[in-house]
CSV table of C-alpha atoms in Angstrom, one decimal:
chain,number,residue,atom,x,y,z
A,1,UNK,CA,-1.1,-17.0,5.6
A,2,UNK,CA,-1.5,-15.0,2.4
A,3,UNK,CA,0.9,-14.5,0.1
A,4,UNK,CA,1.7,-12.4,-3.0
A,5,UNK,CA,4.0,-12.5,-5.8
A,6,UNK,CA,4.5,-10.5,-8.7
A,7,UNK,CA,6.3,-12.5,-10.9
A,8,UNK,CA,8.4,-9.6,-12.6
A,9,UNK,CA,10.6,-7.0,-11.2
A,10,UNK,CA,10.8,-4.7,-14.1
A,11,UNK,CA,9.5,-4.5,-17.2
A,12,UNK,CA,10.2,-2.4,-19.9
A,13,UNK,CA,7.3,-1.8,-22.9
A,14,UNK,CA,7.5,0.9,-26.3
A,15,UNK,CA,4.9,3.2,-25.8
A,16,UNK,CA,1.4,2.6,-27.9
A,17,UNK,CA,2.4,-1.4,-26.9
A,18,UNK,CA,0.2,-3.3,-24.7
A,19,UNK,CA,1.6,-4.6,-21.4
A,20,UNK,CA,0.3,-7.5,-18.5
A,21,UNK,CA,2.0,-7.7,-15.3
A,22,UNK,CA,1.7,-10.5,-13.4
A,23,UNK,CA,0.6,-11.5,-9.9
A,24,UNK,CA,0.0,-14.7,-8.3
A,25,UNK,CA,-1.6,-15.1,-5.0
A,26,UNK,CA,-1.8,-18.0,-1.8
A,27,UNK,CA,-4.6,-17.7,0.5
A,28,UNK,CA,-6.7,-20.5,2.5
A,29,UNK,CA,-10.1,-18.2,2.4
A,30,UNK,CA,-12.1,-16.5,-0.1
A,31,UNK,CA,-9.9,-13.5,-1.6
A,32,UNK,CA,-10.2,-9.5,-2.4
A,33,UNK,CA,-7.5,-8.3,-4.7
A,34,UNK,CA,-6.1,-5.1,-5.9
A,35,UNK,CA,-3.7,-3.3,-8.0
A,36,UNK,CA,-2.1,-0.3,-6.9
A,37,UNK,CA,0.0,2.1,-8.7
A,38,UNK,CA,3.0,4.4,-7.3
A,39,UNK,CA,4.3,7.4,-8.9
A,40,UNK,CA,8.0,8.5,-7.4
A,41,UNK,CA,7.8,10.1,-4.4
A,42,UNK,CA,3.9,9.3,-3.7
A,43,UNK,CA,1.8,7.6,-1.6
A,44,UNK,CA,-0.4,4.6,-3.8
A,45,UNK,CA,-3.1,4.9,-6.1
A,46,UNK,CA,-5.7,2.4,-6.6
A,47,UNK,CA,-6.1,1.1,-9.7
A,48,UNK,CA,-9.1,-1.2,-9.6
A,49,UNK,CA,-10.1,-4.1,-7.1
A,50,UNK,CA,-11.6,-7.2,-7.0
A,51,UNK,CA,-14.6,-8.2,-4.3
A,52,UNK,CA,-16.8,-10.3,-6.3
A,53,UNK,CA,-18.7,-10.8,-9.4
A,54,UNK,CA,-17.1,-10.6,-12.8
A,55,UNK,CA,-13.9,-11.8,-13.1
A,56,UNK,CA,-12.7,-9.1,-15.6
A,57,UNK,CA,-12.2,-5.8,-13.4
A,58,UNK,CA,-12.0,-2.6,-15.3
A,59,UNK,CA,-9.7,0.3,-13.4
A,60,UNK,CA,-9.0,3.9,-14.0
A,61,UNK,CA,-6.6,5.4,-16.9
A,62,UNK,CA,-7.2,2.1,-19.3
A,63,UNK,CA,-6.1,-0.5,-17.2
A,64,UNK,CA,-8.2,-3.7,-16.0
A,65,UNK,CA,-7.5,-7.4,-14.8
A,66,UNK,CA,-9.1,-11.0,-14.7
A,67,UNK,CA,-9.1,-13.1,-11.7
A,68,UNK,CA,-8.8,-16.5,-12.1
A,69,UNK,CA,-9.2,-18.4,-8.9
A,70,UNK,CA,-8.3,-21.5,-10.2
A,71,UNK,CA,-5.0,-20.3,-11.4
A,72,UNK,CA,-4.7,-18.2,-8.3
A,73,UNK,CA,-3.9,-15.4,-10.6
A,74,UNK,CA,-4.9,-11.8,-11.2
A,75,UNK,CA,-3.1,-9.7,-13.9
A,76,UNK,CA,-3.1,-6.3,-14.9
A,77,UNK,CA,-3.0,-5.8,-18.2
A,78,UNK,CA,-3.1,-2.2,-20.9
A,79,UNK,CA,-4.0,-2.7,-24.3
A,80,UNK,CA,-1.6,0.6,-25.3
A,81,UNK,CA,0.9,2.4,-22.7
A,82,UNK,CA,1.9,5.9,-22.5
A,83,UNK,CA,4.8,7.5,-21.1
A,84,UNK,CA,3.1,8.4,-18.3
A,85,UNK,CA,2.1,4.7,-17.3
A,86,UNK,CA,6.1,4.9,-16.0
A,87,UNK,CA,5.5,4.0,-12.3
A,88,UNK,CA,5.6,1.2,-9.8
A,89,UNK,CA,2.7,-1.3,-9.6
A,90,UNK,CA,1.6,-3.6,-6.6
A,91,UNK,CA,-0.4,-6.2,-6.3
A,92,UNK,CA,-2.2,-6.7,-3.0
A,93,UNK,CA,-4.7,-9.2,-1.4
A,94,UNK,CA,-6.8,-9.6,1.8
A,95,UNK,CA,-9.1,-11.5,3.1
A,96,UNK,CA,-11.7,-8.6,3.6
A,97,UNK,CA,-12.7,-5.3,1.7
A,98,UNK,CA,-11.2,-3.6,4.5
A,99,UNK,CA,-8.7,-6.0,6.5
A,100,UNK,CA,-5.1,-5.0,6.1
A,101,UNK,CA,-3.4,-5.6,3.0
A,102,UNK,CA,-0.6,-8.4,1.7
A,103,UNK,CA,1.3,-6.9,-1.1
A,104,UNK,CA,3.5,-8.0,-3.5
A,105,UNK,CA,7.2,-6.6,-4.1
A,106,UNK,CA,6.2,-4.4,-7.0
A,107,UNK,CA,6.7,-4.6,-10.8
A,108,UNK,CA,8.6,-1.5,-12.6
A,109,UNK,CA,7.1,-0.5,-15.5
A,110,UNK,CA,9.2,1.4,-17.0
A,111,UNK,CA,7.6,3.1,-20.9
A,112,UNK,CA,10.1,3.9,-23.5
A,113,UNK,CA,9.5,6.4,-26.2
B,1,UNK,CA,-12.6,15.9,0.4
B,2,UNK,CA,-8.9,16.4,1.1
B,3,UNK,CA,-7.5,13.2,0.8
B,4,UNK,CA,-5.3,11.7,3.8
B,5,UNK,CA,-2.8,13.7,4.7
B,6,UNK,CA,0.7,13.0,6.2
B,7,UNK,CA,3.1,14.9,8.5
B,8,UNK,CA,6.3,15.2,7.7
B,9,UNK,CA,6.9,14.8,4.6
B,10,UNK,CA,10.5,14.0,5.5
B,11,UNK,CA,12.2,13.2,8.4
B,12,UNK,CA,15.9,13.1,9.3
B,13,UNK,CA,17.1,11.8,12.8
B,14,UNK,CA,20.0,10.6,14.5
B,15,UNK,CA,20.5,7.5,15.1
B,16,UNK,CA,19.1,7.0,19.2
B,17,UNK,CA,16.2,9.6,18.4
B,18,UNK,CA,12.4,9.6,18.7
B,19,UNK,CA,10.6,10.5,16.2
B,20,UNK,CA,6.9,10.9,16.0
B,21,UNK,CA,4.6,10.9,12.6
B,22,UNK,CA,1.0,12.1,12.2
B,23,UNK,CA,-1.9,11.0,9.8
B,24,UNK,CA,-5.3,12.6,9.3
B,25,UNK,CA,-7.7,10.5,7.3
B,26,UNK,CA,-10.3,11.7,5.3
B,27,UNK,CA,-13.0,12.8,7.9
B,28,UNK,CA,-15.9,10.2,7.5
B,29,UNK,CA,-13.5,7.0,7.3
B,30,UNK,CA,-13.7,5.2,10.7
B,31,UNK,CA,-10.3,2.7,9.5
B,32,UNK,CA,-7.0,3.9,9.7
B,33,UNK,CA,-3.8,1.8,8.5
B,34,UNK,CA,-0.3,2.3,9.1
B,35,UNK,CA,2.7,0.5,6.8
B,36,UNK,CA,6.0,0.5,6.2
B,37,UNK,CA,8.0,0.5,3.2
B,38,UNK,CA,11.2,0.3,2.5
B,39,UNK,CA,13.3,1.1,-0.4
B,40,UNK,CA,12.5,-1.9,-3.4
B,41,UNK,CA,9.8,-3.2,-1.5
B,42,UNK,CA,5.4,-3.3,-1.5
B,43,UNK,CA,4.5,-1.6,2.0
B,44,UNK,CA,4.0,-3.9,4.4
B,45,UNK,CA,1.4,-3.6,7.5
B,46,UNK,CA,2.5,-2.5,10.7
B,47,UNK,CA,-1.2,-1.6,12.3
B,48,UNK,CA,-4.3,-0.5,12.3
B,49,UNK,CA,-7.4,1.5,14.4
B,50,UNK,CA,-11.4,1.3,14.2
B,51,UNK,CA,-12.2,4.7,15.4
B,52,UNK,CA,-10.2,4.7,18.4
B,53,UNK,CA,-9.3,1.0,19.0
B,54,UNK,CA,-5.9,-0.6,18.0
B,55,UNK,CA,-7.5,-3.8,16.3
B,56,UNK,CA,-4.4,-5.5,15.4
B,57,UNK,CA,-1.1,-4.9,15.6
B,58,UNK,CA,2.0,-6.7,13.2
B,59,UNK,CA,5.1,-8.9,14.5
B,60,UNK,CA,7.1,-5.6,12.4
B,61,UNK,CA,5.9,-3.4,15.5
B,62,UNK,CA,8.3,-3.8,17.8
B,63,UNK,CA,8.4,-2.3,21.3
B,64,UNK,CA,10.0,0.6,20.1
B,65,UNK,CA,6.9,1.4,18.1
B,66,UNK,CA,3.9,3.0,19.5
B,67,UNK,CA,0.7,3.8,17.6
B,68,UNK,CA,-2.4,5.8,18.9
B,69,UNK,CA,-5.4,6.9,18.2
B,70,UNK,CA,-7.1,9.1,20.7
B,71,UNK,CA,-10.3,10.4,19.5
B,72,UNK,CA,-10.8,8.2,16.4
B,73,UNK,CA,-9.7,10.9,14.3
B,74,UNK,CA,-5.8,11.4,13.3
B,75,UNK,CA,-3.5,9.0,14.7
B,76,UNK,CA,0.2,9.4,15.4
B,77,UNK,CA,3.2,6.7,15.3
B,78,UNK,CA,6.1,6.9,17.6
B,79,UNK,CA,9.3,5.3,17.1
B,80,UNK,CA,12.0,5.5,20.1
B,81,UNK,CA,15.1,5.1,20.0
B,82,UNK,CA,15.4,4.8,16.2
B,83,UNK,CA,18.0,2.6,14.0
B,84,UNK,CA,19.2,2.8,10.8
B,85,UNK,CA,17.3,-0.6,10.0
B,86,UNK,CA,13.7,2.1,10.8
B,87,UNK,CA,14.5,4.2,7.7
B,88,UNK,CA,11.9,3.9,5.0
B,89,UNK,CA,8.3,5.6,3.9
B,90,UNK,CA,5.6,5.5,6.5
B,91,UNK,CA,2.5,5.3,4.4
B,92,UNK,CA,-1.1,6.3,6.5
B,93,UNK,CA,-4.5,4.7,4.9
B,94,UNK,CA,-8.2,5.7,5.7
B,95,UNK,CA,-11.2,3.6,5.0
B,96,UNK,CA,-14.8,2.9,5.9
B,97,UNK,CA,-15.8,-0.3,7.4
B,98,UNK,CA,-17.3,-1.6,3.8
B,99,UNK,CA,-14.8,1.4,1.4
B,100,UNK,CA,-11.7,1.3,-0.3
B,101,UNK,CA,-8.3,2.4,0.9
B,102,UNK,CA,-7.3,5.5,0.6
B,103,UNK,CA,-3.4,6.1,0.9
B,104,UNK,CA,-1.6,9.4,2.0
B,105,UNK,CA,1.7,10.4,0.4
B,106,UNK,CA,3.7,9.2,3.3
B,107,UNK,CA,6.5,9.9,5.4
B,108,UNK,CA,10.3,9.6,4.7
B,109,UNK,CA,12.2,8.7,7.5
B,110,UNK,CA,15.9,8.5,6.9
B,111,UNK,CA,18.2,7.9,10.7
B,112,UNK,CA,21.9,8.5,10.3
């Protein structure tokens, strides 16, 4: 069965600061992965997604990840926040572009002035 | 394109209740996706359609849940007799066979 886990709950950052989040990942087949983001109140966003090829994935509003099969890893990371980077993150994985997602518990990034 | 849209936005109920959600995906997308999540949690699956056909269905969907699809174009989730244990944000997805997810903004079911 496949398994996610984001390795922080929250994580606070100084705006203009970079930031990684961390997820980990099980699963007995070949992967996809995703990051998703959730503002309050909101259904999720999709940040960028992994189906093959390069390992280093480049999302929308700055953000992008590496997947590293061998470390069973793929973190988001931000060279330099903003305020507005304040939301809820998930990491998710399936075993298909389209199959139904795993996700992770979420990290809270929280951006502080 | 108008995105996936859910309705309610909010739902209140009494404890006992049925209650009944609807999603319409974006038009062309052939996948839809229903999850659950509740409050501190990621969403997790609960089931999900190929045009009209229930394709899988999670251990979370109990008997008291009852998904359909009838035409292969918005779907609806039924929950009977509801608990407190059902309240938490419905979330509808829409896909194409070989797309990405697209998620709506959910439903907030809350059962006193």
């Amino acid at each position: 069965a496949q398994s996610v886990t984001q390795l922080d709950s929250q994580v606070p950052v100084f705006e203009e600061a970079p930031v990684e989040l961390r997820c980990n990942y099980s699963s007995s087949v070949s992967v996809y992965l995703f990051w998703y983001v959730q503002y309050p109140n909101q259904g999720l966003q999709l940040l960028l997604k992994y189906l093959s090829g390069s390992t280093l994935v480049k999302g929308i509003n700055g953000f992008e990840a590496e997947f590293n099969k061998s470390q069973t890893s793929f973190h988001l990371r931000k060279p330099s926040v903003h305020i507005s980077d304040t939301a809820e993150y998930f990491c998710a994985v399936s075993e298909g572009a389209n199959t139904p997602l795993v996700f992770g518990k979420g990290t809270r990034l929280s951006v502080i002035a | 394109d108008t995105g996936v849209s859910q309705d309610p936005r909010h739902k209140i109920t009494k404890r006992g209740q049925n209650v009944t959600f609807r999603c319409d995906p974006i038009s062309e997308h052939n996948r839809l996706y229903w999850y659950r999540q509740t409050l501190g949690q990621g969403p997790e699956f609960l089931t999900y359609f190929q045009n009209e056909a229930q394709l899988e269905k999670s251990r979370l969907l109990s008997d008291r849940f009852s998904a359909e699809r009838p035409k292969g174009s918005f779907s609806t989730l039924e929950i009977q007799r509801t608990e407190q244990g059902d309240s938490a944000m419905y979330l509808c997805a829409s896909s194409l066979v070989r797309g990405g997810y697209t998620f709506g903004s959910g439903t907030r079911l809350t059962v006193v």
